[in-house]
mmCIF file of C-alpha atoms in Angstrom:
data_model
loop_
_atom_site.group_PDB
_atom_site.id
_atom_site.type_symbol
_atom_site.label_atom_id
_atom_site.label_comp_id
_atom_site.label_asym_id
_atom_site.label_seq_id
_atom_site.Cartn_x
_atom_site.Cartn_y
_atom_site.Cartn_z
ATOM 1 C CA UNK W 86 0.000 0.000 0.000
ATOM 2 C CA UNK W 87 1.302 3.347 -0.929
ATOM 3 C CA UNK W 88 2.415 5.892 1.994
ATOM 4 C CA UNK W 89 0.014 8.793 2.205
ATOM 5 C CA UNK W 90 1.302 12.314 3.030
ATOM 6 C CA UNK W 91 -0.392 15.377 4.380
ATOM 7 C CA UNK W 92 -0.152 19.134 4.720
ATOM 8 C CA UNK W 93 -2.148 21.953 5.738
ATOM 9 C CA UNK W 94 -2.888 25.139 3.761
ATOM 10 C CA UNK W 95 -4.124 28.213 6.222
ATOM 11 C CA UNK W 96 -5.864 30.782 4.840
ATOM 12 C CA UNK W 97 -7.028 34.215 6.591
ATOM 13 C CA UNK W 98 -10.855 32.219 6.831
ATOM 14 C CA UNK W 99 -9.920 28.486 5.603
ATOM 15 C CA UNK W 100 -7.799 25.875 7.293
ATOM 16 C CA UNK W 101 -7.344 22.700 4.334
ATOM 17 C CA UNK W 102 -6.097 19.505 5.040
ATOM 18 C CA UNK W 103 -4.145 18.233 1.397
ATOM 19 C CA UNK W 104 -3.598 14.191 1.462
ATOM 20 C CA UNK W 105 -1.440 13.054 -1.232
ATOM 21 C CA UNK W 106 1.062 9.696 -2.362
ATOM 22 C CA UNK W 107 4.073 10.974 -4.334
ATOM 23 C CA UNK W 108 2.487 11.398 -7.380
ATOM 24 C CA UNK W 109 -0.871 12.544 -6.793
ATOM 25 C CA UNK W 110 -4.066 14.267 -4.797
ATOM 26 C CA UNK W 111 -5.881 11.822 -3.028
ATOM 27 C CA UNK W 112 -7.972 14.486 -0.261
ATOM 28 C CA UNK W 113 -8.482 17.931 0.439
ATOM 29 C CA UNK W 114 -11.062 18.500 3.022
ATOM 30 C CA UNK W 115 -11.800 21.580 5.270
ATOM 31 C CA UNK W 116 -10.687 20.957 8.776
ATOM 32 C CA UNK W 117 -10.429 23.081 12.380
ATOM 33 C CA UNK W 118 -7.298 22.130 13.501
ATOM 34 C CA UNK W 119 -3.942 20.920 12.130
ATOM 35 C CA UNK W 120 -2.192 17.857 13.167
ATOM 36 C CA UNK W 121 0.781 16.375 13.012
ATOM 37 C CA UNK W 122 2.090 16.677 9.368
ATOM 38 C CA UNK W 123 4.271 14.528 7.197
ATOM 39 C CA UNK W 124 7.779 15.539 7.422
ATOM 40 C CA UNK W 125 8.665 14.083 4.109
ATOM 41 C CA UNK W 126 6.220 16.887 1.426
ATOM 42 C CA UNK W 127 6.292 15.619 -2.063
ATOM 43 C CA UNK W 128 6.533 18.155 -4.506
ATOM 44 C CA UNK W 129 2.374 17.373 -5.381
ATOM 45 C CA UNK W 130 2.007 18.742 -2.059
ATOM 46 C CA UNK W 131 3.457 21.807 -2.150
ATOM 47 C CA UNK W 132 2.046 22.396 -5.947
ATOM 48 C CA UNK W 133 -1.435 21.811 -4.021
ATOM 49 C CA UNK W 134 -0.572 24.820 -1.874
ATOM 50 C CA UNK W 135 0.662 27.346 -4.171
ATOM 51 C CA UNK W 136 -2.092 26.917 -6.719
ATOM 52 C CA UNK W 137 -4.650 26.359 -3.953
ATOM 53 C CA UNK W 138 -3.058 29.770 -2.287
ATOM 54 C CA UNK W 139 -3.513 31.607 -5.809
ATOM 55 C CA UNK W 140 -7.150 30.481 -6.152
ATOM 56 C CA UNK W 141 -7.962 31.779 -3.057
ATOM 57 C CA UNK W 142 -6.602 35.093 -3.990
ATOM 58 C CA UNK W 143 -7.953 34.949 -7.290
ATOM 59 C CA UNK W 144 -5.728 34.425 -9.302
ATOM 60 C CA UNK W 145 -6.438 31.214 -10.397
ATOM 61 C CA UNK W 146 -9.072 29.422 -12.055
ATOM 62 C CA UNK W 147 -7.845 25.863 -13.544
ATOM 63 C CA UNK W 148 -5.969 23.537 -11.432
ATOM 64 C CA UNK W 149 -3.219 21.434 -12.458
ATOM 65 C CA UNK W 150 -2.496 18.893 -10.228
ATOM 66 C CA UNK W 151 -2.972 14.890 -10.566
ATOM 67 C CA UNK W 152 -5.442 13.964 -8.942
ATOM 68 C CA UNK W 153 -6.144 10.230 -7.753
ATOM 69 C CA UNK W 154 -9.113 10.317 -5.772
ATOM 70 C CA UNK W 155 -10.179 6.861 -4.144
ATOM 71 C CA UNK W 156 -14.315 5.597 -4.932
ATOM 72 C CA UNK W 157 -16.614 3.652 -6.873
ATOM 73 C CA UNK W 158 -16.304 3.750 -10.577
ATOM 74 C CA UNK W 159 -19.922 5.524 -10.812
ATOM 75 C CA UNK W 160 -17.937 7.818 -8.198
ATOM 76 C CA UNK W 161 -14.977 8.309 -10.403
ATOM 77 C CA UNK W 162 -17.437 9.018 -13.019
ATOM 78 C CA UNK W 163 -19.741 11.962 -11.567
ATOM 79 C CA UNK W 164 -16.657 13.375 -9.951
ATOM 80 C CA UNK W 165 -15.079 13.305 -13.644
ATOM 81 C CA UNK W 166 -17.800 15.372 -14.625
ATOM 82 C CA UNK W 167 -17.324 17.746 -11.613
ATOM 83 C CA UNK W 168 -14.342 18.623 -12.814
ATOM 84 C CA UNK W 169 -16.056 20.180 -16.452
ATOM 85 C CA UNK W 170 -18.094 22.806 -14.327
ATOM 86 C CA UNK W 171 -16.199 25.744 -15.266
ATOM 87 C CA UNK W 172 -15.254 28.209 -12.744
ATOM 88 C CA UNK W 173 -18.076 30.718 -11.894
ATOM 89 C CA UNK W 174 -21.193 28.446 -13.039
ATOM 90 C CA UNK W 175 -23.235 25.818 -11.508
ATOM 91 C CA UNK W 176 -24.769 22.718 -12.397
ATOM 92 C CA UNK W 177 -28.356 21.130 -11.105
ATOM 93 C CA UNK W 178 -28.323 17.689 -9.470
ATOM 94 C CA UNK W 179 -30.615 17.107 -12.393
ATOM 95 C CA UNK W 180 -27.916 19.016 -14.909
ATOM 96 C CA UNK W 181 -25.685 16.710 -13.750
ATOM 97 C CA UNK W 182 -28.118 13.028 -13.823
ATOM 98 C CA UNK W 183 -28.814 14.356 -17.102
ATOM 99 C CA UNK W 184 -25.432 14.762 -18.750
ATOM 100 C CA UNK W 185 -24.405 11.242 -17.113
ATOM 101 C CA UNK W 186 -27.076 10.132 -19.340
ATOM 102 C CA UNK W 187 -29.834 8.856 -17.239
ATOM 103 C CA UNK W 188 -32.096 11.359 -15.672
ATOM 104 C CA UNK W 189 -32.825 8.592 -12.913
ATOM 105 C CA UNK W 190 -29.721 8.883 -11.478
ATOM 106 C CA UNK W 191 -29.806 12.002 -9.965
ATOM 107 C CA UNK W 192 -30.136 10.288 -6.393
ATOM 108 C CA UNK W 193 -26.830 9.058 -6.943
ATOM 109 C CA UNK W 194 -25.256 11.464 -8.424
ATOM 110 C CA UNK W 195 -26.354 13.644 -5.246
ATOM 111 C CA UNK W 196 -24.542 11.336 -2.975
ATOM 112 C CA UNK W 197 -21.274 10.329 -5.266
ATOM 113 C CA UNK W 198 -20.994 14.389 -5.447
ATOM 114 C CA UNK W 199 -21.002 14.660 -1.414
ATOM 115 C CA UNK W 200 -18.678 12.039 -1.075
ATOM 116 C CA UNK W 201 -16.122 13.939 -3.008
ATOM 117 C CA UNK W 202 -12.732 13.803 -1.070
ATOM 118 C CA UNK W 203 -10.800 16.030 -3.152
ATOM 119 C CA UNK W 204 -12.702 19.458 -2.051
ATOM 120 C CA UNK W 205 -12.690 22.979 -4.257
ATOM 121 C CA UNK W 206 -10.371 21.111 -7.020
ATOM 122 C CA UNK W 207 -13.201 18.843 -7.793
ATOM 123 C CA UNK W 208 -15.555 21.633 -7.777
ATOM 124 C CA UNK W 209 -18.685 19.947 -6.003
ATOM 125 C CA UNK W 210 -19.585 23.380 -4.261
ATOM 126 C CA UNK W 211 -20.770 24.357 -8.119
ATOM 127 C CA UNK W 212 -23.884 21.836 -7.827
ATOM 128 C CA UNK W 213 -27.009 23.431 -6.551
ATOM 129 C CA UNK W 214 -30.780 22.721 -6.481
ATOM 130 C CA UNK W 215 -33.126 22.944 -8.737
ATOM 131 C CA UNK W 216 -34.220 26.380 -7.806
ATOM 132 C CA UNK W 217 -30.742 27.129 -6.795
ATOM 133 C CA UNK W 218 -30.221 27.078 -3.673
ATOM 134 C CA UNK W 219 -27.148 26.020 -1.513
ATOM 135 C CA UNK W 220 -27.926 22.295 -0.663
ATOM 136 C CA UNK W 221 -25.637 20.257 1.434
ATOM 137 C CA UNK W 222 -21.604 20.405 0.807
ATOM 138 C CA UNK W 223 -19.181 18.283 3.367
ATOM 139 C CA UNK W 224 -17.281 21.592 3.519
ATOM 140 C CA UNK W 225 -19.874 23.199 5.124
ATOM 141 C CA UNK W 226 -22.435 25.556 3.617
ATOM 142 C CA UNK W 227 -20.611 29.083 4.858
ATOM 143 C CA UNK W 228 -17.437 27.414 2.910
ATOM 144 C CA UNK W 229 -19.690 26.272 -0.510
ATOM 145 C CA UNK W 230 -21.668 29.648 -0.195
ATOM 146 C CA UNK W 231 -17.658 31.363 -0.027
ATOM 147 C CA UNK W 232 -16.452 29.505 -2.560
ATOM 148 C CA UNK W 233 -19.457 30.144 -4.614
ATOM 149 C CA UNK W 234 -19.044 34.075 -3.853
ATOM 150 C CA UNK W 235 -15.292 34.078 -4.704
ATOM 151 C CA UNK W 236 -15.662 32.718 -8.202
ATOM 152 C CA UNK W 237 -18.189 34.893 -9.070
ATOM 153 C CA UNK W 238 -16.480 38.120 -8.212
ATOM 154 C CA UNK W 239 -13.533 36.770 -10.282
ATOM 155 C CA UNK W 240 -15.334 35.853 -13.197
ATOM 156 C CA UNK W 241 -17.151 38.490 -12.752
ATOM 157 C CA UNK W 242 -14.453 40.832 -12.772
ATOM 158 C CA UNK W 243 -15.289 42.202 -9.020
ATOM 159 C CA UNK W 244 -12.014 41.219 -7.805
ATOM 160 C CA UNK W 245 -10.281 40.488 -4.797
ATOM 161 C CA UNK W 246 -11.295 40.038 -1.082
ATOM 162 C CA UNK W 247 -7.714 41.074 0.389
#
């Protein structure tokens, strides 16, 4: 079994745990404290942090960074399509049942999006309901209604928040 590293990325409202092997992503949740980290930080790690650091500031929009989440193939498969939301839009749980191909599976696809374990770079805080509103998000709603604010002042145009 591969060894699994970890870091933290603090931000002036966000505290981000980043799980990783050597080669790729594997987590990044919200968290409220920090514990022990991994002294060895492979260089996916730190790339996490930087571009994770810029997004948060605004600066950046697209990610690139493996990424080797662990789920279910159907997981794998709705979390693919997570990462095609592009940055300041959001899908419907039916948007998304829909363009998986079977309307029917929008159940599913509702759960297989919350159990996302690679937070913000899968983007599962751009699925809302129906009528739009701010359904669940493992992050926390404050953090998918921030996240949600952020990219819209950016794409927007209506920059920065520091």
């Amino acid at each position: 079994m591969a060894e699994y590293f970890k870091t933290y990325l603090k931000t002036e409202e966000h505290l981000l745990k980043i799980e990783s092997d050597e080669y790729a992503i594997k987590a990044i949740s919200f968290v409220d404290k920090i514990e022990k980290q991994s002294e060895f930080q492979p260089e996916i790690l730190e790339n996490a942090k930087l571009q994770l650091q810029s997004y948060f500031e605004g600066d950046l929009q697209n990610f690139n960074l493996k990424l080797d989440p662990e789920g279910t193939d159907f997981q794998k498969k709705v979390w693919d399509l997570l990462y095609k939301i592009p940055y300041g839009k959001t899908w419907t749980y039916a948007e998304m049942a829909n363009k998986l191909g079977d309307p029917k599976v929008i159940r599913a696809a509702a759960s297989a999006n919350g159990k996302n374990p690679v937070a913000i770079i899968i983007p599962c805080h751009r699925v809302v309901g129906t009528n739009g509103s701010l359904t669940g998000y493992a992050g926390g709603l404050e953090n998918k209604r921030f996240l949600l604010d952020l990219e819209n002042r950016v794409a927007n145009g209506v920059m920065r928040l520091f």
